[in-house]
Amino acid sequence: MALLVLAAFVFAAGQGAFAIDAARLPGITWNAWLHWWQGTGAASPGASTEQLVFATIRLPRLIMGLAAGAGLGLAGALMQGLFRNPLADPGLIGVSSGAALAAAALIVMGALWFPSLPRSLGSWPLMLTAFAGGLVTTFLIYGLSQTGGGTRIGVMLLAGVAINALAMAGLGLLSFLSTDEQLRNLQLWLMGSLGSTRWPVAITACVVVAVAMAMAQRLAQPLNAIALGEAQASLMGVGVERTKRLAVVLAALVVGCITAGCGMIGFIGLVAPHWVRMLAGPDHRVVLPASALLGAAMVVFADAFARTVVAPAELPLGVLTALVGVPLFLAMLRQFRRLL
Amino acid sequence: MPSLNRRDCLAWAGGAAAAALAGPLWAQPARPVADAGAKSVMQPFVGVQPPLAAKRLISLSGALTEIIYLLDAEPLLVGSDTTSNYPEAADKTPKVGYVRQLAAEGVLSLKPDTVIGTTEAGPPVVLQQIAQAGVTVALVQSDHSWDEVLRKIRLVGQATGKQAQAEQLAQRLQTQWDETQAKVRASVAAGRAPRALFVLAHSGTPQVAGQATAADALLRLGGATNVMQGFNGYRPLTAEAMAQAAPQVIVTTTQGLEAVGGAEKFWARPELALTPAFKNKSMVALEASQLLGYGPRLPQAIQALHQGLLAIQP
């Protein structure tokens, strides 16, 4: 799996509208690193255009793609484990759109509500807002679909549909209130794109996702126990409620952070854990990290296509992930229709 | 998303990101990129820059592209945005995407040394990335005025190294403009400023133009009053608001008419039936890029609009 990610990364690094000879990548990367290390910045006088394009545009994009894919894969695996249901997905049950709605509200209304919000805070308010939106949505869905014996999938999916509809309505209202420029940006953002990734955000996302992955690993065993049933897990001495809360917070954190960074990227969280389970079985100790890795590879691949198919223009990333994700999702629905 | 260069880890670790660009979202004016080594003109071009004299030029504005062709500088043009569709030859240049949805790598892949556009181009992050790659980025402040057209002509003159020709073109257009504006002023002074409504119907629900739009400024320059007051940007057309606003004439684009299937179909919209304009089917339709592009065809557009308005209001 790690090899797959590496392959995707190297493949995508050599792909792009701006032609960079793959054989020269190591040299370019090394030079960029050297320049950075010497503190001259990416745009040092001695840097070639190739190096600039790679270091300031393509590389942060790749890193962000890895982080976003890993985060979404992880969040999907956590939610599917938590809800004990293969159809749970941050996008499907409304977490992504909840995060997007919160962030979009801040974008369009921010100037109105918090005129004193200093720009110097950078993207932190937005990231936190998206996180809060994702968290509220997750708890709402979770609370609605809880019954004595576990979560009711029908209720969860319906709640997700309702939340998605509400978020769409909210976004529609915001786009009505927004200026032309904001509207264009909103649309681009709803489709998901890595096009505006800069280093600070890419690195922030990386740190958040890495921490989340490390913490999620400690949930693997409890989630395995929960898979047998919550009562059973309690008897085995697993802190069920604590596990659930932590899983929900982690999933909301990574999804909120990624949504704030690059918009809504659909279906990765749904499909990646699923493939992993087909290949490697249901043990969460494997499923959690492998889903993250597979998600990362998927997003990096998808973005490589987004960047090259209609070069020199670009496709929104969300379009591509949905194009691949939806047929897979429908196939899965067919398989699991008995459960719904 | 913070839009700063990779200066050092402290910048983001402390959360003290310099400027906020929330994903591709924060709409903020382009700022100079404080970056040693990257020569960037991220502020609107003010005409005191040294001549740019590009070898490979990309235009991110239909009006700028038009001027490039007027100055016979099209051999320098290696790419343009999707709004650059006039003259026809401009349509054949490689397209780097829609003016507000550019991709940095795509623009750079055409290996430009200079990129010119208006402040409507974006997202801002992408423009900064282009500038960081050592490409000169010069933008014209877009404020929907005659001066904007002159600024565009001077920028293209600088960028293509044809300042003299640009100056001649500017003077020629200025003469046209003064004539047109004199006529407009005369009829406004005579109390003939019809109540007009601008309808944009390129796709989906027709939208009407409020304040702070290219169309609003255009109606004013053409000697009409915009009936839509009290909101900025475009809003969907609604029947009651139409009846309330009571426009005497509808101004729209020929592309919009084509999109709905001709003037007949256009007037068939129930929202319009309650307006004074409907009685005589009073409409002025002009080609969109001429009407809203604020380029070298603006004097002609204003003249055509003004004449159309006069014909409706004897």
PDB file of N, CA and C in Angstrom, chain B residues 15-100:
ATOM      1  N   GLY B  15       1.136  30.038  13.564  1.00  0.00           N
ATOM      2  CA  GLY B  15      -0.198  30.390  13.098  1.00  0.00           C
ATOM      3  C   GLY B  15      -0.239  31.828  12.651  1.00  0.00           C
ATOM      4  N   ALA B  16       0.908  32.441  12.503  1.00  0.00           N
ATOM      5  CA  ALA B  16       0.920  33.848  12.120  1.00  0.00           C
ATOM      6  C   ALA B  16       1.048  33.961  10.616  1.00  0.00           C
ATOM      7  N   ALA B  17       0.148  33.309   9.928  1.00  0.00           N
ATOM      8  CA  ALA B  17       0.195  33.347   8.463  1.00  0.00           C
ATOM      9  C   ALA B  17      -0.055  34.773   8.005  1.00  0.00           C
ATOM     10  N   ALA B  18       0.680  35.188   7.018  1.00  0.00           N
ATOM     11  CA  ALA B  18       0.650  36.608   6.654  1.00  0.00           C
ATOM     12  C   ALA B  18      -0.697  37.066   6.153  1.00  0.00           C
ATOM     13  N   ALA B  19      -1.204  36.462   5.111  1.00  0.00           N
ATOM     14  CA  ALA B  19      -2.469  36.944   4.578  1.00  0.00           C
ATOM     15  C   ALA B  19      -3.389  35.766   4.399  1.00  0.00           C
ATOM     16  N   ALA B  20      -4.646  35.961   4.648  1.00  0.00           N
ATOM     17  CA  ALA B  20      -5.554  34.826   4.590  1.00  0.00           C
ATOM     18  C   ALA B  20      -6.129  34.685   3.200  1.00  0.00           C
ATOM     19  N   LEU B  21      -5.997  33.492   2.663  1.00  0.00           N
ATOM     20  CA  LEU B  21      -6.704  33.197   1.421  1.00  0.00           C
ATOM     21  C   LEU B  21      -7.373  31.881   1.702  1.00  0.00           C
ATOM     22  N   ALA B  22      -8.605  31.923   2.058  1.00  0.00           N
ATOM     23  CA  ALA B  22      -9.266  30.721   2.517  1.00  0.00           C
ATOM     24  C   ALA B  22      -9.527  29.820   1.348  1.00  0.00           C
ATOM     25  N   GLY B  23      -8.749  28.802   1.238  1.00  0.00           N
ATOM     26  CA  GLY B  23      -8.900  27.939   0.080  1.00  0.00           C
ATOM     27  C   GLY B  23      -8.931  28.850  -1.110  1.00  0.00           C
ATOM     28  N   PRO B  24      -9.632  28.453  -2.152  1.00  0.00           N
ATOM     29  CA  PRO B  24      -9.723  29.369  -3.282  1.00  0.00           C
ATOM     30  C   PRO B  24     -10.799  30.386  -2.982  1.00  0.00           C
ATOM     31  N   LEU B  25     -10.980  30.771  -1.741  1.00  0.00           N
ATOM     32  CA  LEU B  25     -12.199  31.495  -1.436  1.00  0.00           C
ATOM     33  C   LEU B  25     -12.090  32.968  -1.113  1.00  0.00           C
ATOM     34  N   TRP B  26     -11.219  33.325  -0.197  1.00  0.00           N
ATOM     35  CA  TRP B  26     -11.216  34.738   0.161  1.00  0.00           C
ATOM     36  C   TRP B  26     -11.029  35.546  -1.089  1.00  0.00           C
ATOM     37  N   ALA B  27     -11.969  36.406  -1.350  1.00  0.00           N
ATOM     38  CA  ALA B  27     -11.764  37.291  -2.483  1.00  0.00           C
ATOM     39  C   ALA B  27     -10.978  38.480  -1.947  1.00  0.00           C
ATOM     40  N   GLN B  28      -9.761  38.603  -2.389  1.00  0.00           N
ATOM     41  CA  GLN B  28      -9.027  39.773  -1.928  1.00  0.00           C
ATOM     42  C   GLN B  28      -8.205  40.302  -3.085  1.00  0.00           C
ATOM     43  N   PRO B  29      -7.989  41.609  -3.093  1.00  0.00           N
ATOM     44  CA  PRO B  29      -7.244  42.164  -4.208  1.00  0.00           C
ATOM     45  C   PRO B  29      -5.821  41.619  -4.228  1.00  0.00           C
ATOM     46  N   ALA B  30      -5.263  41.530  -5.402  1.00  0.00           N
ATOM     47  CA  ALA B  30      -3.905  41.048  -5.501  1.00  0.00           C
ATOM     48  C   ALA B  30      -2.971  42.028  -4.810  1.00  0.00           C
ATOM     49  N   ARG B  31      -2.022  41.502  -4.076  1.00  0.00           N
ATOM     50  CA  ARG B  31      -1.088  42.371  -3.392  1.00  0.00           C
ATOM     51  C   ARG B  31       0.302  42.113  -3.937  1.00  0.00           C
ATOM     52  N   PRO B  32       1.187  43.054  -3.722  1.00  0.00           N
ATOM     53  CA  PRO B  32       2.550  42.795  -4.153  1.00  0.00           C
ATOM     54  C   PRO B  32       3.072  41.575  -3.399  1.00  0.00           C
ATOM     55  N   VAL B  33       3.757  40.717  -4.077  1.00  0.00           N
ATOM     56  CA  VAL B  33       4.311  39.570  -3.392  1.00  0.00           C
ATOM     57  C   VAL B  33       5.673  39.965  -2.854  1.00  0.00           C
ATOM     58  N   ALA B  34       5.753  40.037  -1.564  1.00  0.00           N
ATOM     59  CA  ALA B  34       7.014  40.443  -0.964  1.00  0.00           C
ATOM     60  C   ALA B  34       7.969  39.274  -1.030  1.00  0.00           C
ATOM     61  N   ASP B  35       8.740  39.226  -2.048  1.00  0.00           N
ATOM     62  CA  ASP B  35       9.539  38.047  -2.274  1.00  0.00           C
ATOM     63  C   ASP B  35      10.788  38.439  -3.047  1.00  0.00           C
ATOM     64  N   ALA B  36      11.892  38.399  -2.374  1.00  0.00           N
ATOM     65  CA  ALA B  36      13.138  38.753  -3.047  1.00  0.00           C
ATOM     66  C   ALA B  36      13.363  37.820  -4.216  1.00  0.00           C
ATOM     67  N   GLY B  37      13.674  38.366  -5.322  1.00  0.00           N
ATOM     68  CA  GLY B  37      14.043  37.520  -6.451  1.00  0.00           C
ATOM     69  C   GLY B  37      12.916  37.334  -7.448  1.00  0.00           C
ATOM     70  N   ALA B  38      11.674  37.333  -6.995  1.00  0.00           N
ATOM     71  CA  ALA B  38      10.583  37.211  -7.961  1.00  0.00           C
ATOM     72  C   ALA B  38      10.196  38.622  -8.384  1.00  0.00           C
ATOM     73  N   LYS B  39      10.347  38.891  -9.652  1.00  0.00           N
ATOM     74  CA  LYS B  39       9.967  40.234 -10.092  1.00  0.00           C
ATOM     75  C   LYS B  39       8.478  40.187 -10.406  1.00  0.00           C
ATOM     76  N   SER B  40       7.706  40.853  -9.613  1.00  0.00           N
ATOM     77  CA  SER B  40       6.276  40.738  -9.810  1.00  0.00           C
ATOM     78  C   SER B  40       5.621  42.103  -9.742  1.00  0.00           C
ATOM     79  N   VAL B  41       4.681  42.328 -10.618  1.00  0.00           N
ATOM     80  CA  VAL B  41       3.902  43.556 -10.566  1.00  0.00           C
ATOM     81  C   VAL B  41       2.508  43.138 -10.162  1.00  0.00           C
ATOM     82  N   MET B  42       2.257  43.026  -8.886  1.00  0.00           N
ATOM     83  CA  MET B  42       0.967  42.504  -8.458  1.00  0.00           C
ATOM     84  C   MET B  42      -0.022  43.623  -8.172  1.00  0.00           C
ATOM     85  N   GLN B  43       0.446  44.857  -8.215  1.00  0.00           N
ATOM     86  CA  GLN B  43      -0.517  45.916  -8.024  1.00  0.00           C
ATOM     87  C   GLN B  43      -1.001  46.368  -9.400  1.00  0.00           C
ATOM     88  N   PRO B  44      -2.189  46.965  -9.451  1.00  0.00           N
ATOM     89  CA  PRO B  44      -2.671  47.451 -10.731  1.00  0.00           C
ATOM     90  C   PRO B  44      -1.621  48.309 -11.411  1.00  0.00           C
ATOM     91  N   PHE B  45      -1.529  48.165 -12.692  1.00  0.00           N
ATOM     92  CA  PHE B  45      -0.535  48.860 -13.470  1.00  0.00           C
ATOM     93  C   PHE B  45      -0.834  50.352 -13.467  1.00  0.00           C
ATOM     94  N   VAL B  46       0.170  51.169 -13.196  1.00  0.00           N
ATOM     95  CA  VAL B  46      -0.105  52.596 -13.118  1.00  0.00           C
ATOM     96  C   VAL B  46       0.630  53.388 -14.182  1.00  0.00           C
ATOM     97  N   GLY B  47       1.292  52.703 -15.080  1.00  0.00           N
ATOM     98  CA  GLY B  47       1.878  53.393 -16.220  1.00  0.00           C
ATOM     99  C   GLY B  47       3.227  54.010 -15.953  1.00  0.00           C
ATOM    100  N   VAL B  48       3.805  53.771 -14.783  1.00  0.00           N
ATOM    101  CA  VAL B  48       5.136  54.303 -14.530  1.00  0.00           C
ATOM    102  C   VAL B  48       6.161  53.180 -14.535  1.00  0.00           C
ATOM    103  N   GLN B  49       5.698  51.984 -14.880  1.00  0.00           N
ATOM    104  CA  GLN B  49       6.623  50.854 -14.927  1.00  0.00           C
ATOM    105  C   GLN B  49       7.541  51.002 -16.138  1.00  0.00           C
ATOM    106  N   PRO B  50       8.692  50.404 -16.074  1.00  0.00           N
ATOM    107  CA  PRO B  50       9.505  50.355 -17.285  1.00  0.00           C
ATOM    108  C   PRO B  50       8.765  49.542 -18.343  1.00  0.00           C
ATOM    109  N   PRO B  51       9.039  49.764 -19.614  1.00  0.00           N
ATOM    110  CA  PRO B  51       8.331  49.002 -20.638  1.00  0.00           C
ATOM    111  C   PRO B  51       8.486  47.503 -20.386  1.00  0.00           C
ATOM    112  N   LEU B  52       7.381  46.810 -20.525  1.00  0.00           N
ATOM    113  CA  LEU B  52       7.436  45.377 -20.262  1.00  0.00           C
ATOM    114  C   LEU B  52       8.018  44.636 -21.454  1.00  0.00           C
ATOM    115  N   ALA B  53       7.604  45.083 -22.645  1.00  0.00           N
ATOM    116  CA  ALA B  53       8.119  44.508 -23.891  1.00  0.00           C
ATOM    117  C   ALA B  53       8.219  42.988 -23.837  1.00  0.00           C
ATOM    118  N   ALA B  54       7.059  42.365 -23.770  1.00  0.00           N
ATOM    119  CA  ALA B  54       7.010  40.917 -23.638  1.00  0.00           C
ATOM    120  C   ALA B  54       7.423  40.224 -24.929  1.00  0.00           C
ATOM    121  N   LYS B  55       7.943  39.000 -24.770  1.00  0.00           N
ATOM    122  CA  LYS B  55       8.194  38.143 -25.943  1.00  0.00           C
ATOM    123  C   LYS B  55       7.075  37.113 -26.055  1.00  0.00           C
ATOM    124  N   ARG B  56       6.615  36.661 -24.917  1.00  0.00           N
ATOM    125  CA  ARG B  56       5.522  35.684 -24.884  1.00  0.00           C
ATOM    126  C   ARG B  56       4.486  36.196 -23.891  1.00  0.00           C
ATOM    127  N   LEU B  57       3.331  36.547 -24.416  1.00  0.00           N
ATOM    128  CA  LEU B  57       2.339  37.276 -23.627  1.00  0.00           C
ATOM    129  C   LEU B  57       1.071  36.428 -23.467  1.00  0.00           C
ATOM    130  N   ILE B  58       0.506  36.438 -22.269  1.00  0.00           N
ATOM    131  CA  ILE B  58      -0.803  35.807 -22.063  1.00  0.00           C
ATOM    132  C   ILE B  58      -1.767  36.895 -21.613  1.00  0.00           C
ATOM    133  N   SER B  59      -2.947  36.917 -22.226  1.00  0.00           N
ATOM    134  CA  SER B  59      -3.958  37.904 -21.857  1.00  0.00           C
ATOM    135  C   SER B  59      -5.099  37.223 -21.129  1.00  0.00           C
ATOM    136  N   LEU B  60      -5.492  37.783 -19.990  1.00  0.00           N
ATOM    137  CA  LEU B  60      -6.578  37.203 -19.196  1.00  0.00           C
ATOM    138  C   LEU B  60      -7.819  38.083 -19.262  1.00  0.00           C
ATOM    139  N   SER B  61      -8.013  38.757 -20.380  1.00  0.00           N
ATOM    140  CA  SER B  61      -9.168  39.630 -20.494  1.00  0.00           C
ATOM    141  C   SER B  61      -9.508  39.805 -21.960  1.00  0.00           C
ATOM    142  N   GLY B  62     -10.791  39.625 -22.293  1.00  0.00           N
ATOM    143  CA  GLY B  62     -11.224  39.761 -23.679  1.00  0.00           C
ATOM    144  C   GLY B  62     -10.865  41.115 -24.255  1.00  0.00           C
ATOM    145  N   ALA B  63     -11.033  42.168 -23.436  1.00  0.00           N
ATOM    146  CA  ALA B  63     -10.753  43.513 -23.926  1.00  0.00           C
ATOM    147  C   ALA B  63      -9.270  43.686 -24.240  1.00  0.00           C
ATOM    148  N   LEU B  64      -8.412  43.185 -23.369  1.00  0.00           N
ATOM    149  CA  LEU B  64      -6.969  43.297 -23.596  1.00  0.00           C
ATOM    150  C   LEU B  64      -6.569  42.541 -24.860  1.00  0.00           C
ATOM    151  N   THR B  65      -7.159  41.358 -25.044  1.00  0.00           N
ATOM    152  CA  THR B  65      -6.857  40.570 -26.233  1.00  0.00           C
ATOM    153  C   THR B  65      -7.251  41.344 -27.486  1.00  0.00           C
ATOM    154  N   GLU B  66      -8.419  41.973 -27.419  1.00  0.00           N
ATOM    155  CA  GLU B  66      -8.899  42.761 -28.551  1.00  0.00           C
ATOM    156  C   GLU B  66      -7.908  43.873 -28.905  1.00  0.00           C
ATOM    157  N   ILE B  67      -7.401  44.525 -27.881  1.00  0.00           N
ATOM    158  CA  ILE B  67      -6.447  45.622 -28.110  1.00  0.00           C
ATOM    159  C   ILE B  67      -5.155  45.076 -28.708  1.00  0.00           C
ATOM    160  N   ILE B  68      -4.731  43.894 -28.246  1.00  0.00           N
ATOM    161  CA  ILE B  68      -3.521  43.279 -28.803  1.00  0.00           C
ATOM    162  C   ILE B  68      -3.673  43.112 -30.311  1.00  0.00           C
ATOM    163  N   TYR B  69      -4.848  42.666 -30.742  1.00  0.00           N
ATOM    164  CA  TYR B  69      -5.093  42.494 -32.178  1.00  0.00           C
ATOM    165  C   TYR B  69      -5.147  43.850 -32.886  1.00  0.00           C
ATOM    166  N   LEU B  70      -5.750  44.849 -32.242  1.00  0.00           N
ATOM    167  CA  LEU B  70      -5.823  46.182 -32.850  1.00  0.00           C
ATOM    168  C   LEU B  70      -4.433  46.773 -33.066  1.00  0.00           C
ATOM    169  N   LEU B  71      -3.505  46.421 -32.173  1.00  0.00           N
ATOM    170  CA  LEU B  71      -2.142  46.947 -32.308  1.00  0.00           C
ATOM    171  C   LEU B  71      -1.267  46.011 -33.140  1.00  0.00           C
ATOM    172  N   ASP B  72      -1.890  45.011 -33.764  1.00  0.00           N
ATOM    173  CA  ASP B  72      -1.161  44.027 -34.576  1.00  0.00           C
ATOM    174  C   ASP B  72      -0.041  43.361 -33.795  1.00  0.00           C
ATOM    175  N   ALA B  73      -0.290  43.094 -32.535  1.00  0.00           N
ATOM    176  CA  ALA B  73       0.753  42.475 -31.708  1.00  0.00           C
ATOM    177  C   ALA B  73       0.450  41.014 -31.445  1.00  0.00           C
ATOM    178  N   GLU B  74      -0.486  40.432 -32.218  1.00  0.00           N
ATOM    179  CA  GLU B  74      -0.899  39.060 -31.901  1.00  0.00           C
ATOM    180  C   GLU B  74       0.208  38.000 -32.021  1.00  0.00           C
ATOM    181  N   PRO B  75       1.310  38.258 -32.785  1.00  0.00           N
ATOM    182  CA  PRO B  75       2.367  37.230 -32.756  1.00  0.00           C
ATOM    183  C   PRO B  75       2.941  36.988 -31.351  1.00  0.00           C
ATOM    184  N   LEU B  76       2.809  37.987 -30.473  1.00  0.00           N
ATOM    185  CA  LEU B  76       3.338  37.826 -29.117  1.00  0.00           C
ATOM    186  C   LEU B  76       2.416  37.003 -28.233  1.00  0.00           C
ATOM    187  N   LEU B  77       1.158  36.860 -28.657  1.00  0.00           N
ATOM    188  CA  LEU B  77       0.141  36.267 -27.790  1.00  0.00           C
ATOM    189  C   LEU B  77       0.241  34.741 -27.806  1.00  0.00           C
ATOM    190  N   VAL B  78       0.592  34.142 -26.671  1.00  0.00           N
ATOM    191  CA  VAL B  78       0.725  32.684 -26.640  1.00  0.00           C
ATOM    192  C   VAL B  78      -0.447  32.001 -25.944  1.00  0.00           C
ATOM    193  N   GLY B  79      -1.327  32.784 -25.337  1.00  0.00           N
ATOM    194  CA  GLY B  79      -2.471  32.170 -24.667  1.00  0.00           C
ATOM    195  C   GLY B  79      -3.434  33.240 -24.199  1.00  0.00           C
ATOM    196  N   SER B  80      -4.683  32.825 -23.955  1.00  0.00           N
ATOM    197  CA  SER B  80      -5.680  33.791 -23.490  1.00  0.00           C
ATOM    198  C   SER B  80      -6.735  33.049 -22.675  1.00  0.00           C
ATOM    199  N   ASP B  81      -7.617  33.819 -22.026  1.00  0.00           N
ATOM    200  CA  ASP B  81      -8.672  33.185 -21.229  1.00  0.00           C
ATOM    201  C   ASP B  81      -9.883  32.938 -22.124  1.00  0.00           C
ATOM    202  N   THR B  82     -10.891  32.293 -21.580  1.00  0.00           N
ATOM    203  CA  THR B  82     -12.036  31.918 -22.408  1.00  0.00           C
ATOM    204  C   THR B  82     -12.913  33.107 -22.778  1.00  0.00           C
ATOM    205  N   THR B  83     -12.723  34.274 -22.143  1.00  0.00           N
ATOM    206  CA  THR B  83     -13.532  35.428 -22.543  1.00  0.00           C
ATOM    207  C   THR B  83     -12.934  36.123 -23.769  1.00  0.00           C
ATOM    208  N   SER B  84     -11.739  35.701 -24.168  1.00  0.00           N
ATOM    209  CA  SER B  84     -11.095  36.317 -25.334  1.00  0.00           C
ATOM    210  C   SER B  84     -11.603  35.649 -26.613  1.00  0.00           C
ATOM    211  N   ASN B  85     -12.770  36.100 -27.082  1.00  0.00           N
ATOM    212  CA  ASN B  85     -13.331  35.453 -28.269  1.00  0.00           C
ATOM    213  C   ASN B  85     -13.540  36.435 -29.424  1.00  0.00           C
ATOM    214  N   TYR B  86     -12.986  37.630 -29.288  1.00  0.00           N
ATOM    215  CA  TYR B  86     -13.104  38.605 -30.354  1.00  0.00           C
ATOM    216  C   TYR B  86     -11.757  39.259 -30.546  1.00  0.00           C
ATOM    217  N   PRO B  87     -11.253  39.495 -31.738  1.00  0.00           N
ATOM    218  CA  PRO B  87     -11.780  38.982 -33.008  1.00  0.00           C
ATOM    219  C   PRO B  87     -11.694  37.455 -33.086  1.00  0.00           C
ATOM    220  N   GLU B  88     -12.222  36.908 -34.166  1.00  0.00           N
ATOM    221  CA  GLU B  88     -12.344  35.452 -34.248  1.00  0.00           C
ATOM    222  C   GLU B  88     -11.020  34.716 -34.067  1.00  0.00           C
ATOM    223  N   ALA B  89      -9.961  35.326 -34.584  1.00  0.00           N
ATOM    224  CA  ALA B  89      -8.650  34.670 -34.487  1.00  0.00           C
ATOM    225  C   ALA B  89      -8.257  34.432 -33.026  1.00  0.00           C
ATOM    226  N   ALA B  90      -8.730  35.298 -32.131  1.00  0.00           N
ATOM    227  CA  ALA B  90      -8.368  35.174 -30.714  1.00  0.00           C
ATOM    228  C   ALA B  90      -8.903  33.879 -30.122  1.00  0.00           C
ATOM    229  N   ASP B  91      -9.979  33.385 -30.721  1.00  0.00           N
ATOM    230  CA  ASP B  91     -10.576  32.145 -30.246  1.00  0.00           C
ATOM    231  C   ASP B  91      -9.630  30.957 -30.402  1.00  0.00           C
ATOM    232  N   LYS B  92      -8.677  31.097 -31.325  1.00  0.00           N
ATOM    233  CA  LYS B  92      -7.810  29.956 -31.630  1.00  0.00           C
ATOM    234  C   LYS B  92      -6.561  29.894 -30.759  1.00  0.00           C
ATOM    235  N   THR B  93      -6.322  30.942 -29.956  1.00  0.00           N
ATOM    236  CA  THR B  93      -5.155  30.875 -29.068  1.00  0.00           C
ATOM    237  C   THR B  93      -5.436  29.867 -27.954  1.00  0.00           C
ATOM    238  N   PRO B  94      -4.385  29.200 -27.447  1.00  0.00           N
ATOM    239  CA  PRO B  94      -4.601  28.233 -26.357  1.00  0.00           C
ATOM    240  C   PRO B  94      -5.321  28.889 -25.178  1.00  0.00           C
ATOM    241  N   LYS B  95      -6.298  28.182 -24.639  1.00  0.00           N
ATOM    242  CA  LYS B  95      -7.127  28.763 -23.572  1.00  0.00           C
ATOM    243  C   LYS B  95      -6.667  28.265 -22.209  1.00  0.00           C
ATOM    244  N   VAL B  96      -6.419  29.208 -21.295  1.00  0.00           N
ATOM    245  CA  VAL B  96      -5.956  28.811 -19.965  1.00  0.00           C
ATOM    246  C   VAL B  96      -7.099  28.720 -18.962  1.00  0.00           C
ATOM    247  N   GLY B  97      -8.346  28.774 -19.446  1.00  0.00           N
ATOM    248  CA  GLY B  97      -9.481  28.633 -18.542  1.00  0.00           C
ATOM    249  C   GLY B  97     -10.246  29.939 -18.395  1.00  0.00           C
ATOM    250  N   TYR B  98     -11.279  29.901 -17.556  1.00  0.00           N
ATOM    251  CA  TYR B  98     -12.100  31.077 -17.336  1.00  0.00           C
ATOM    252  C   TYR B  98     -11.339  32.068 -16.467  1.00  0.00           C
ATOM    253  N   VAL B  99     -11.575  33.331 -16.708  1.00  0.00           N
ATOM    254  CA  VAL B  99     -10.777  34.402 -16.096  1.00  0.00           C
ATOM    255  C   VAL B  99     -10.691  34.314 -14.571  1.00  0.00           C
ATOM    256  N   ARG B 100     -11.730  33.811 -13.918  1.00  0.00           N
ATOM    257  CA  ARG B 100     -11.690  33.726 -12.456  1.00  0.00           C
ATOM    258  C   ARG B 100     -11.261  32.352 -11.960  1.00  0.00           C
TER     259      ARG B 100
END
